[in-house]
CSV table of C-alpha atoms and ligand atoms in Angstrom, one decimal:
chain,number,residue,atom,x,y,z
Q,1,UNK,CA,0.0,0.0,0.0
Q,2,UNK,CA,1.3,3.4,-1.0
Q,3,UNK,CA,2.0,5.5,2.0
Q,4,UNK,CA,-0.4,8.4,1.3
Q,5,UNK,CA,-3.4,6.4,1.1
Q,6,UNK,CA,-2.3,4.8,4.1
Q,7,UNK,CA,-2.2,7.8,5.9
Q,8,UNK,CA,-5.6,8.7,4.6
Q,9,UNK,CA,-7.0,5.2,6.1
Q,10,UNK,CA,-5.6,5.8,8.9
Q,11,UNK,CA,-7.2,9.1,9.3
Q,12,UNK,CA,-10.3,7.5,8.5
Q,13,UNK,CA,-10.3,5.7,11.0
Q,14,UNK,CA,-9.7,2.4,9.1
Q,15,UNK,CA,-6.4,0.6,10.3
Q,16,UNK,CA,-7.5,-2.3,10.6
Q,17,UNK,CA,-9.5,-2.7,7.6
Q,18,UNK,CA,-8.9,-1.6,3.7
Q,19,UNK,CA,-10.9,0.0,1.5
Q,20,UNK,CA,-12.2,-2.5,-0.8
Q,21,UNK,CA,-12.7,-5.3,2.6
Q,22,UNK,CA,-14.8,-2.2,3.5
Q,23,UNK,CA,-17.0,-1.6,0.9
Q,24,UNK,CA,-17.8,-5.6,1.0
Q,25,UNK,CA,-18.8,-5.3,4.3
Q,26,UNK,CA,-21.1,-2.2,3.1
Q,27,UNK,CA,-22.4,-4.0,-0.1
Q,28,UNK,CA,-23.2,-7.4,2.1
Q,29,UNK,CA,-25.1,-5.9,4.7
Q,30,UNK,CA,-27.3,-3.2,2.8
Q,31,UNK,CA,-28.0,-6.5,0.5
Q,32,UNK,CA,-28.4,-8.1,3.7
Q,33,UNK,CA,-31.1,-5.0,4.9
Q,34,UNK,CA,-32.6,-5.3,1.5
Q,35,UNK,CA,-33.3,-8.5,1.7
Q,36,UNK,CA,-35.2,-8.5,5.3
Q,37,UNK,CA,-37.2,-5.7,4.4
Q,38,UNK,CA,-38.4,-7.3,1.6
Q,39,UNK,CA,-39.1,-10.3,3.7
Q,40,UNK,CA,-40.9,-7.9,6.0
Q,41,UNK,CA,-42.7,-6.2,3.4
Q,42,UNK,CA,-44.1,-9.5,2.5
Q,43,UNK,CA,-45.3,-10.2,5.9
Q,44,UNK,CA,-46.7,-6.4,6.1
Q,45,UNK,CA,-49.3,-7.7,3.3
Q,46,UNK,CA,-50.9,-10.4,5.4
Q,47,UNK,CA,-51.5,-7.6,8.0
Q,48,UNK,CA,-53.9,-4.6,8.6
Q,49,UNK,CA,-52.4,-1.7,5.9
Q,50,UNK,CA,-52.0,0.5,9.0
Q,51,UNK,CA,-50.2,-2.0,11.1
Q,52,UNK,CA,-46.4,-0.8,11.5
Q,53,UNK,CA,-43.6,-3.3,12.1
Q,54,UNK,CA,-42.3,-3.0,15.9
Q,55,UNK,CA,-40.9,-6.2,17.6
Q,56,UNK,CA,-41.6,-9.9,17.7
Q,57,UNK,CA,-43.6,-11.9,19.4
Q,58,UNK,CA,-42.6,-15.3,22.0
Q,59,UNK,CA,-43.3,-17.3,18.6
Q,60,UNK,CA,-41.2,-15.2,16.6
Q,61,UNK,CA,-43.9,-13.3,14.5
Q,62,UNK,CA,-43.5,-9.6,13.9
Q,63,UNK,CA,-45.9,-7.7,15.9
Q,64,UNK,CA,-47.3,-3.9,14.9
Q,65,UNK,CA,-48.4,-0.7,16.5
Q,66,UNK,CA,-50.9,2.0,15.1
Q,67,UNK,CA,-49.3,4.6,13.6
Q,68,UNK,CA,-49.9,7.0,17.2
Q,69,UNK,CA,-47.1,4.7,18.7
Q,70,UNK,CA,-43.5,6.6,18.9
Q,71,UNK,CA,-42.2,4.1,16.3
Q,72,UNK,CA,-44.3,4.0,12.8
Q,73,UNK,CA,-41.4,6.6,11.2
Q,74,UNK,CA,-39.0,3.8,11.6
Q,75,UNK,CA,-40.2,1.0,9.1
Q,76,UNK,CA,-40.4,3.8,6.4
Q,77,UNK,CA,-37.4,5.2,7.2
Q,78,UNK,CA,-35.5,2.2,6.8
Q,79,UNK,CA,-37.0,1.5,3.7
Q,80,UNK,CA,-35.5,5.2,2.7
Q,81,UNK,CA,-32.0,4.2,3.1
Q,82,UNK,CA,-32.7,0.8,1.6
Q,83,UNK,CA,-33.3,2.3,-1.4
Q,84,UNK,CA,-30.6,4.8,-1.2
Q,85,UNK,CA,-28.4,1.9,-1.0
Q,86,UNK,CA,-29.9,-0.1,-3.4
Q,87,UNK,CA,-31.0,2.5,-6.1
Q,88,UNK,CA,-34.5,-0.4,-6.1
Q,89,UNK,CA,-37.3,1.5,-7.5
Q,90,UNK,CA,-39.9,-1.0,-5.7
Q,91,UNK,CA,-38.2,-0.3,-2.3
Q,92,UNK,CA,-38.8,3.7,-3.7
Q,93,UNK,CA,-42.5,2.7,-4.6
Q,94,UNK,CA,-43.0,0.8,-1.1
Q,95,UNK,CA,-40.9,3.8,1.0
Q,96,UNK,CA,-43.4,6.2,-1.1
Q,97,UNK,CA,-46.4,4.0,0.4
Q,98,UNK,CA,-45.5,3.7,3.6
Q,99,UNK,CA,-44.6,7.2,4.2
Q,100,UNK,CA,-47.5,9.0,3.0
Q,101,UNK,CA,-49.9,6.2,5.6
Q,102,UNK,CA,-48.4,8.7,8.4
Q,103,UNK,CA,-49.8,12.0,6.9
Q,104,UNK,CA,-52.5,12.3,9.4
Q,105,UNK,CA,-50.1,12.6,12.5
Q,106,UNK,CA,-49.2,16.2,11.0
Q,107,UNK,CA,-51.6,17.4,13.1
Q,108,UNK,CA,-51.0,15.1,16.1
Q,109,UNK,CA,-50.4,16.6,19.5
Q,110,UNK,CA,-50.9,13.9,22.4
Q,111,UNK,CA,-47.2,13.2,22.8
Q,112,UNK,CA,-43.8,14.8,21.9
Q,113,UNK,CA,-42.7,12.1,19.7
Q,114,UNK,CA,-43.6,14.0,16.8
Q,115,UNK,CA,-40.0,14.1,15.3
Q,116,UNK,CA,-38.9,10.0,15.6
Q,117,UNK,CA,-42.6,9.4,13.8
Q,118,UNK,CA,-42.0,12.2,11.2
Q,119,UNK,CA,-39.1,13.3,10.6
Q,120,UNK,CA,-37.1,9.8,10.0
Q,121,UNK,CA,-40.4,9.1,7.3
Q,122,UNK,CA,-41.2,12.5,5.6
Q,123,UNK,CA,-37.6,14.1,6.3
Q,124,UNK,CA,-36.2,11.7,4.8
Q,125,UNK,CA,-38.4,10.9,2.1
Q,126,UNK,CA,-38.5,14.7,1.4
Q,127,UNK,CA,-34.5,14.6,1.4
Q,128,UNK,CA,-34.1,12.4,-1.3
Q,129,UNK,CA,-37.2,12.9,-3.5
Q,130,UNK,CA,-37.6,16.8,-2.8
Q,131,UNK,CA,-41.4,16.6,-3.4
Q,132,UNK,CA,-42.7,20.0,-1.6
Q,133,UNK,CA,-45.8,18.2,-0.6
Q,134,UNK,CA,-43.9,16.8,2.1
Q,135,UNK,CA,-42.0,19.5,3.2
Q,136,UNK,CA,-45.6,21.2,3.8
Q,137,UNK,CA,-46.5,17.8,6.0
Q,138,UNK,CA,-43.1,18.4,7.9
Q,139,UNK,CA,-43.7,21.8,8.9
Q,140,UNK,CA,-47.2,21.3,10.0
Q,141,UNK,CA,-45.8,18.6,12.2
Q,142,UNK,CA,-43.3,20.9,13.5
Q,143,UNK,CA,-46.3,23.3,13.9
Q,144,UNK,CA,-48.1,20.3,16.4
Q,145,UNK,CA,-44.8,19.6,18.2
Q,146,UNK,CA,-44.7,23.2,19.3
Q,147,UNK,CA,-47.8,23.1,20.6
Q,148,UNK,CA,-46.2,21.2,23.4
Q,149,UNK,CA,-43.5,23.8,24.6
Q,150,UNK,CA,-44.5,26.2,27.7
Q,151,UNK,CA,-42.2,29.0,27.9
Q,152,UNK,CA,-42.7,28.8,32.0
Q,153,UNK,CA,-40.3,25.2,31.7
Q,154,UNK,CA,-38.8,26.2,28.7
Q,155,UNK,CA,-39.0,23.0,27.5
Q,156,UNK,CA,-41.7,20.6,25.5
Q,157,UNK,CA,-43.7,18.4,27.5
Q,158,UNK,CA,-43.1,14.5,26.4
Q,159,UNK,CA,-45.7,13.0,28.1
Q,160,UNK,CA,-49.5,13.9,29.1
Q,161,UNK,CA,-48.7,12.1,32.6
Q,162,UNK,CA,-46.0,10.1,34.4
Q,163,UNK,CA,-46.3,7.5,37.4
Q,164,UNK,CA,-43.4,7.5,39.0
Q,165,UNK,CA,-42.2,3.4,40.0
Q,166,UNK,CA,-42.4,4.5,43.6
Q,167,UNK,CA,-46.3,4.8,44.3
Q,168,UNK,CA,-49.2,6.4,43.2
Q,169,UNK,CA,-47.2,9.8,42.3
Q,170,UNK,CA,-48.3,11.2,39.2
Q,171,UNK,CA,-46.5,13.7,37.4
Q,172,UNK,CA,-47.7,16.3,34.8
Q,173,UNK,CA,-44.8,18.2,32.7
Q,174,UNK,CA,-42.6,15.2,32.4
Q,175,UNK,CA,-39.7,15.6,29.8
Q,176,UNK,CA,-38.2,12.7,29.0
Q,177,UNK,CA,-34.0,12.6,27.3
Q,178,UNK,CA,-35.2,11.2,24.1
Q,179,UNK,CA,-37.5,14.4,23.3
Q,180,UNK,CA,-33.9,15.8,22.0
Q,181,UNK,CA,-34.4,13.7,18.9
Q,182,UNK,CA,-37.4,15.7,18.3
Q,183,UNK,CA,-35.8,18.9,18.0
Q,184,UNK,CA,-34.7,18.0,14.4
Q,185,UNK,CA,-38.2,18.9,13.5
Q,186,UNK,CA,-38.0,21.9,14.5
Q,187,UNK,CA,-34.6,23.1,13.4
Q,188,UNK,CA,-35.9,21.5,9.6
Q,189,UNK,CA,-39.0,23.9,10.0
Q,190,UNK,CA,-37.1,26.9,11.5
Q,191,UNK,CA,-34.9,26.5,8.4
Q,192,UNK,CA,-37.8,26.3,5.5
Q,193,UNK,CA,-40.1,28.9,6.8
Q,194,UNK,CA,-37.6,31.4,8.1
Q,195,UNK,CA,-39.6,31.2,11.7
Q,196,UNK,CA,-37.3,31.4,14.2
Q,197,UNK,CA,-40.1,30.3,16.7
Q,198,UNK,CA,-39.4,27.0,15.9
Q,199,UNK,CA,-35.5,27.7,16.3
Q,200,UNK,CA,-36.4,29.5,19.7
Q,201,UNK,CA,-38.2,26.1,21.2
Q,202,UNK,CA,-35.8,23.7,20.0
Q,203,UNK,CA,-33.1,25.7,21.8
Q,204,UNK,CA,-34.4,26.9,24.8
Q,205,UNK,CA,-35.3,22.9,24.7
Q,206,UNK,CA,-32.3,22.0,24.6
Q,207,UNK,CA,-30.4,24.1,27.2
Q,208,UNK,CA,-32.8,23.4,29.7
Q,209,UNK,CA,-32.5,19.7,29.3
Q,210,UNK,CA,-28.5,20.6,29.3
Q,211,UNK,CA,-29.3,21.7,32.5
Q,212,UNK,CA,-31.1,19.6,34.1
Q,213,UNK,CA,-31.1,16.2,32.7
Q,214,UNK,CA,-27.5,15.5,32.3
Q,215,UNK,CA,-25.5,15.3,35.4
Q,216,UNK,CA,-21.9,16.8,36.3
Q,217,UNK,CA,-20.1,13.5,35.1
Q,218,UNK,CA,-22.1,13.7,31.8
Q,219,UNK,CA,-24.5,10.4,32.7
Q,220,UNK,CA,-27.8,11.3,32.7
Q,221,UNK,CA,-31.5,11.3,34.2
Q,222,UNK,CA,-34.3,9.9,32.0
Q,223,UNK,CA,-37.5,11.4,33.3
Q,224,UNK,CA,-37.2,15.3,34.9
Q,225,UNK,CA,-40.9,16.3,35.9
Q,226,UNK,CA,-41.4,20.0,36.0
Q,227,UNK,CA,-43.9,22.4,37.7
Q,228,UNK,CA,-45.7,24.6,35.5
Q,229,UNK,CA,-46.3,27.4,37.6
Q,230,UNK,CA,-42.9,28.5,38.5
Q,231,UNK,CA,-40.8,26.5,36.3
Q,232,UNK,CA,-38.7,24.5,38.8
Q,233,UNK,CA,-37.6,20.9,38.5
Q,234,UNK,CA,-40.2,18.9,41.3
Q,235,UNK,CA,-38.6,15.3,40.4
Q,236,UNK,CA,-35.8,13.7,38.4
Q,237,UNK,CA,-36.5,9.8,37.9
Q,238,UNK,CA,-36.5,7.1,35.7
Q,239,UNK,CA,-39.3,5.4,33.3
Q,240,UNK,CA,-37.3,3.0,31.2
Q,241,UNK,CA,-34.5,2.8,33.5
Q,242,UNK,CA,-33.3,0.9,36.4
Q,243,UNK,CA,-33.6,3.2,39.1
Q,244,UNK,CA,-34.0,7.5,39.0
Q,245,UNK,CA,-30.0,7.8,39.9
Q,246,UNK,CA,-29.0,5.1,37.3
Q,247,UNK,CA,-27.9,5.7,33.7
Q,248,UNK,CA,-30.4,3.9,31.4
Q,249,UNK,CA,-28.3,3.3,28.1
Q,250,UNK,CA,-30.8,4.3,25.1
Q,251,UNK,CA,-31.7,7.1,26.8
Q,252,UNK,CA,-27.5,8.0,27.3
Q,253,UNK,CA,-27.7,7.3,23.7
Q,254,UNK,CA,-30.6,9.4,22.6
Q,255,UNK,CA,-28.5,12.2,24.7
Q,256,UNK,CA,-24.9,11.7,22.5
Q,257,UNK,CA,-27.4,11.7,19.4
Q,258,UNK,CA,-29.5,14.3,20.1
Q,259,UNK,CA,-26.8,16.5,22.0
Q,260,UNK,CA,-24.7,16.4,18.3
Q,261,UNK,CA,-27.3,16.6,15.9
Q,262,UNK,CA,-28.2,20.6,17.9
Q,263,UNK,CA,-24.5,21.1,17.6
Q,264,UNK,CA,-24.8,21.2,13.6
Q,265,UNK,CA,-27.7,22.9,14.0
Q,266,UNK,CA,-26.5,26.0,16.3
Q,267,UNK,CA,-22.9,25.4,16.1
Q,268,UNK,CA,-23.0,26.5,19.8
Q,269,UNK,CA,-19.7,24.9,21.3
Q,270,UNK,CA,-22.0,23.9,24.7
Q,271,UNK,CA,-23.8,21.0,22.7
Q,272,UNK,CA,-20.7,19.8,21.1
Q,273,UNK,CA,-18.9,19.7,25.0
Q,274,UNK,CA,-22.1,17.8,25.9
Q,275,UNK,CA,-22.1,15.6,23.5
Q,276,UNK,CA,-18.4,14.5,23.4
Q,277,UNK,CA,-18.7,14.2,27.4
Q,278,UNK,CA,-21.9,12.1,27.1
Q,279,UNK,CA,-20.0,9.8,24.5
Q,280,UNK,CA,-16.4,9.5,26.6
Q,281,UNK,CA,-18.5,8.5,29.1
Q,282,UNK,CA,-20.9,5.9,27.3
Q,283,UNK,CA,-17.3,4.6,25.9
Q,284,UNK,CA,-14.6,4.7,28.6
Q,285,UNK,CA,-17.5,3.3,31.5
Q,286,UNK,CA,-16.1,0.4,33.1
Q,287,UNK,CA,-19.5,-0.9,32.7
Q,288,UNK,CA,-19.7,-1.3,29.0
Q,289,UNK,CA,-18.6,-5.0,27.6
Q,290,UNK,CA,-16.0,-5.3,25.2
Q,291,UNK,CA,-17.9,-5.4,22.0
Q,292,UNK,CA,-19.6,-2.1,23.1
Q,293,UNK,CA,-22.9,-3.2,23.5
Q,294,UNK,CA,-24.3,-1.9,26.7
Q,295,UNK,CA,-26.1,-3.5,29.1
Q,296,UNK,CA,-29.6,-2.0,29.3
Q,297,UNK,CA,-28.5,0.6,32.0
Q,298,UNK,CA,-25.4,0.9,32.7
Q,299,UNK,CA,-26.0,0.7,36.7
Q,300,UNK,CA,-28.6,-2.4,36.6
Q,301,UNK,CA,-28.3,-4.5,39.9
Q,302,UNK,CA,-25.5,-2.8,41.1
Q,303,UNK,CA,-25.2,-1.2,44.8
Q,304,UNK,CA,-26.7,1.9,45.7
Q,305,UNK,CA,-29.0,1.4,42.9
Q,306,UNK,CA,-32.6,0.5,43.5
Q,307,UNK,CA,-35.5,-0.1,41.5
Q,308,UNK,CA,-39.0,1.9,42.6
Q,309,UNK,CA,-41.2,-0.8,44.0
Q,310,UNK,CA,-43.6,-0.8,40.8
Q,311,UNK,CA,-41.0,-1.5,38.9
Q,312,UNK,CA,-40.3,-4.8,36.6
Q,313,UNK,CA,-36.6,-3.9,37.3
Q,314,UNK,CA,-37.1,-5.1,40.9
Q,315,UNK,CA,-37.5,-9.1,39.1
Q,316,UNK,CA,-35.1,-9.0,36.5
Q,317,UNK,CA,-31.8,-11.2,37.1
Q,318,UNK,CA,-30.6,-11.0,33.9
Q,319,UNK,CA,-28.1,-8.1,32.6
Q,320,UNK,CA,-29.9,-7.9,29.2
Q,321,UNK,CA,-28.1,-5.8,26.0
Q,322,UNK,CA,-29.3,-3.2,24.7
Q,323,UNK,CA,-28.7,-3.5,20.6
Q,324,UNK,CA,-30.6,-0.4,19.8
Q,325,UNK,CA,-28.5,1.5,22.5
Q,326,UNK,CA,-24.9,0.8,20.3
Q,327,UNK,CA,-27.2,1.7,17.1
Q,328,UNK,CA,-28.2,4.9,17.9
Q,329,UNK,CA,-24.5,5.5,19.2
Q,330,UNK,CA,-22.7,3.6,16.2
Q,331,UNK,CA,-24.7,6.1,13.9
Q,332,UNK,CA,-24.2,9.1,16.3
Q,333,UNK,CA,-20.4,9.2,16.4
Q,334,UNK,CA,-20.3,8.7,12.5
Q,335,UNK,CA,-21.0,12.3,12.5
Q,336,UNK,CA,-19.7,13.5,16.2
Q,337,UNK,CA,-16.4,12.3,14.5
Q,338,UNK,CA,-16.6,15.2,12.0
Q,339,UNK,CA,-17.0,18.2,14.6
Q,340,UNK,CA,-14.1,17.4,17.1
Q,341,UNK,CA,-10.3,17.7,16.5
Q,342,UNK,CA,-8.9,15.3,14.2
Q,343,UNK,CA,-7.1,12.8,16.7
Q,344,UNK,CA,-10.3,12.4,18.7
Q,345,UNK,CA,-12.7,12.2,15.2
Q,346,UNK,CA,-10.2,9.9,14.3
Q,347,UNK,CA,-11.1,7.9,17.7
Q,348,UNK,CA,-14.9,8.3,17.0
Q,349,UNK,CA,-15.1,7.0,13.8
Q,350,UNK,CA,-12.4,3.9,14.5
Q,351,UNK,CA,-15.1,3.3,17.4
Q,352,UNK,CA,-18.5,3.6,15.5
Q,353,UNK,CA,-17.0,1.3,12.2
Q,354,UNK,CA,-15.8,-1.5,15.2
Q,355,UNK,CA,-19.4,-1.1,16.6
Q,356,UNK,CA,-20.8,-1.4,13.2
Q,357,UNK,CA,-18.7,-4.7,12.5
Q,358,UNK,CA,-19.8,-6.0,16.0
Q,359,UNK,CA,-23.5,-5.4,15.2
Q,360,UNK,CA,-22.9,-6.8,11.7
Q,361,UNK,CA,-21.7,-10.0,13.4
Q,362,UNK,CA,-23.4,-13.4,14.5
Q,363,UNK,CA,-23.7,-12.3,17.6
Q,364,UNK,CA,-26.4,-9.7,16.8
Q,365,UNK,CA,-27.6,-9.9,13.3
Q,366,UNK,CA,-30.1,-12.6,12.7
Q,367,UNK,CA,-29.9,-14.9,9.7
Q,368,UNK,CA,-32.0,-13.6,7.0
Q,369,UNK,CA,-35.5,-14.8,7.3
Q,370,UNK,CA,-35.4,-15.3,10.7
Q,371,UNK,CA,-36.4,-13.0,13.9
Q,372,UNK,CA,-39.6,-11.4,12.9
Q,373,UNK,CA,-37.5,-10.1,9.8
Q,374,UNK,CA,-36.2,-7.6,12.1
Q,375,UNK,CA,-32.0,-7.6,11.1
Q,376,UNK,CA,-30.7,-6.9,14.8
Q,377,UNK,CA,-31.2,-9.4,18.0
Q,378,UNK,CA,-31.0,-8.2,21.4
Q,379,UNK,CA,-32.6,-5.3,22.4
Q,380,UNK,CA,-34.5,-4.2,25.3
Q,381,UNK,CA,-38.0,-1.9,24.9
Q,382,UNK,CA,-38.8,-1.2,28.7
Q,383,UNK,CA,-37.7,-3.6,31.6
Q,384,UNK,CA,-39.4,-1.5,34.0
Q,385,UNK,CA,-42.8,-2.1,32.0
Q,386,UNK,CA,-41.7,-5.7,31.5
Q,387,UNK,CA,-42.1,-5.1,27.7
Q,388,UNK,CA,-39.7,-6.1,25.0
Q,389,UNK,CA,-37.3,-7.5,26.5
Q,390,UNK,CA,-34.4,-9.3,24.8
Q,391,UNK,CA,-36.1,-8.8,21.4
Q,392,UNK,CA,-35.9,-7.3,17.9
Q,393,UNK,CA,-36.9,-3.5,17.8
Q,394,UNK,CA,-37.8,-1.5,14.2
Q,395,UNK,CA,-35.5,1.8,15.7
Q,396,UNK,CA,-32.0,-0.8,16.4
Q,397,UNK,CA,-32.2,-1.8,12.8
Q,398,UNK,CA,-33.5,2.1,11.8
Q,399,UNK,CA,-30.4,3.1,13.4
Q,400,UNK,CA,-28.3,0.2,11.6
Q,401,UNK,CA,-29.4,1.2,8.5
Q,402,UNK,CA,-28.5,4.9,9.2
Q,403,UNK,CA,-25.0,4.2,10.4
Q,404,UNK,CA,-24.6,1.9,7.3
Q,405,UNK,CA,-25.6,4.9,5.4
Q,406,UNK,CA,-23.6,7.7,7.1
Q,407,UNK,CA,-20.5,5.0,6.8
Q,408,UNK,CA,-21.1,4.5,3.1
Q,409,UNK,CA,-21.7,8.2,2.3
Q,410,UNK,CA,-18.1,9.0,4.3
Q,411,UNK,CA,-15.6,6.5,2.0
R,20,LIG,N1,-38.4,6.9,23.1
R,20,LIG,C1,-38.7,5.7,23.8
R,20,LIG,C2,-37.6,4.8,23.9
R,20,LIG,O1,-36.5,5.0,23.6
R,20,LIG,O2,-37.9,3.7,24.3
């Protein structure tokens, strides 16, 4: 190998692979992805047309949700960067279908998760066909997601109501971590209409959850719950968790994410220190395995950490992975890598294509026709809810897909 190219390899973050090993790992897996999706395309048609893919059942059959679920953007999506991989023009016809089934949630406003259900469908169906009509749909959604934000919390309310694991406690401006992935609604919005309102939510979103959901050491809380009258945080807990002072791992990944997707939209050197100290400290925890696929929270069963007394948490013995967790993190650092200095991009990226290969492995991805036709094994929904656990989810392999894409876009 010539020296220079080496160098550039290096750089890449590619030492210990080449170029052309890369690009077969790329071409086998989005064949692989094709391939499943057309499986679960197949399976879609022996369903209800407004059933969306989700998980998988004890007998291995893909189960669905309505499209008012947080997760009917996914299957879409994934079908998006299928055919951006593939060039397939019935994948195109079948991303084109399944996209436009979620036009009625423009005008949804019972839960924040506006942004995963929208944006990952119509964003990116709107980025690669550039049809206006969806652009229009985007913006109205952005229009119901801000219907959500009080300026007295400065912040977007996730849910209607939480019930804290402790008792009978309920809670009424809950904001959850993941909301941050919501913001890239907003941002798209602010930048088509020229409304800074949107911009205004998003980042007054964002620094409060800065604030007040990630800790000193850059872990972080899953649930604050606000009070509307004065503003002030009444509770910080957990939903999805294992306890309210653990670190549940989607949600640390949601927070490395959503923390660098703000910084390239505000360029605002606090989200970038926030999200490079949320990822050193998903990375260097002496709690994360080897391969890099955490454990569903990073503090499960360990000492000073206890479950509230509702809690599923409190009967699970098992240290379960979370796949989605590395997926949304793999994907993540693909572009965190591009902000920081070049040593540590270098570090990022060397990180997220490992991750990538580990995912890509037996270990994780199922054999094609099998689980549900979902491509990753192994992740965890909500142990606290006792609710897909150990499972396939529609977001791991949506993430997947993405980091496939951002990896294949970056060579
Ligand atoms: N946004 C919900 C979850 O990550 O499970």
């Amino acid at each position: 190998m010539k020296p220079l190219l080496q160098i550039i390899i290096a750089a890449a973050g590619l030492t210990a692979f080449t170029l052309s090993t890369e690009k077969d790992f790329l071409s086998s897996n989005t064949s692989y992805a094709h391939q499943q999706l057309n499986h679960m395309l197949t399976e879609t048609a022996t369903r209800d047309s407004l059933a969306f893919p989700r998980t998988m059942d004890s007998a291995g059959r893909m189960t669905t949700t309505s499209m008012y679920d947080w997760t009917p953007g996914f299957f879409p999506g994934s079908l998006w960067y299928s055919y951006e991989q593939t060039k397939d023009p019935a994948i195109y016809q079948q991303a084109i279908r399944w996209t436009e089934k979620l036009e009625p949630l423009k005008d949804f406003t019972q839960h924040h998760d506006l942004g995963f259900m929208m944006y990952c469908s119509y964003g990116n169906a709107y980025r690669i066909t550039g049809n206006k009509a969806y652009r229009d749909i985007l913006i109205q959604g952005a229009r119901s997601l801000s219907t959500r934000y009080n300026p007295v919390t400065g912040s977007i309310k996730s849910w209607n109501a939480f019930k804290s694991w402790h008792g009978e406690q309920k809670y009424f401006y809950p904001v959850i971590i993941d909301n941050l992935m919501n913001l890239e609604l907003l941002f798209f919005a602010a930048k088509e209409t020229g409304d800074t309102s949107f911009r205004h939510v998003a980042v007054s979103h964002a620094l409060q959850a800065m604030k007040n959901q990630i800790r000193p050491d850059y872990s972080s809380y899953h649930v604050v719950c606000y009070d509307t009258l004065t503003g002030k945080v009444l509770a910080r807990e957990t939903a999805q968790g294992y306890a309210d002072n653990s670190t549940w791992s989607r949600g640390q990944a949601w927070g490395i994410y959503g923390f660098t997707m703000i910084y390239r939209e505000t360029k605002d050197p606090r989200f970038l220190k926030t999200a490079t100290g949320m990822a050193d400290w998903f990375l260097n925890n002496k709690n994360l395995p080897a391969d890099k696929v955490p454990y569903w929270d990073f503090n499960a069963m360990q000492k000073g950490y206890t479950p509230g007394v509702r809690s599923y948490a409190n009967k699970v013995t098992t240290k379960y992975r979370d796949v989605s967790a590395a997926a949304i993190v793999a994907s993540a650092l693909f572009e965190l890598s591009d902000y920081v200095a070049p040593a540590k991009g270098a570090q990022y990226r060397k990180t997220a294509i490992s991750m990538l290969h580990t995912l890509a492995g037996p270990a994780y991805r199922a054999p094609e026709g099998q689980n549900g036709n979902f491509m990753l094994m192994h992740s965890v929904g909500s142990i606290p809810h006792h609710t897909e656990i150990d499972v396939p989810l529609v977001y791991a392999d949506y993430y997947f897909m993405e980091a496939l894409q951002r990896y294949q876009s970056s060579l």
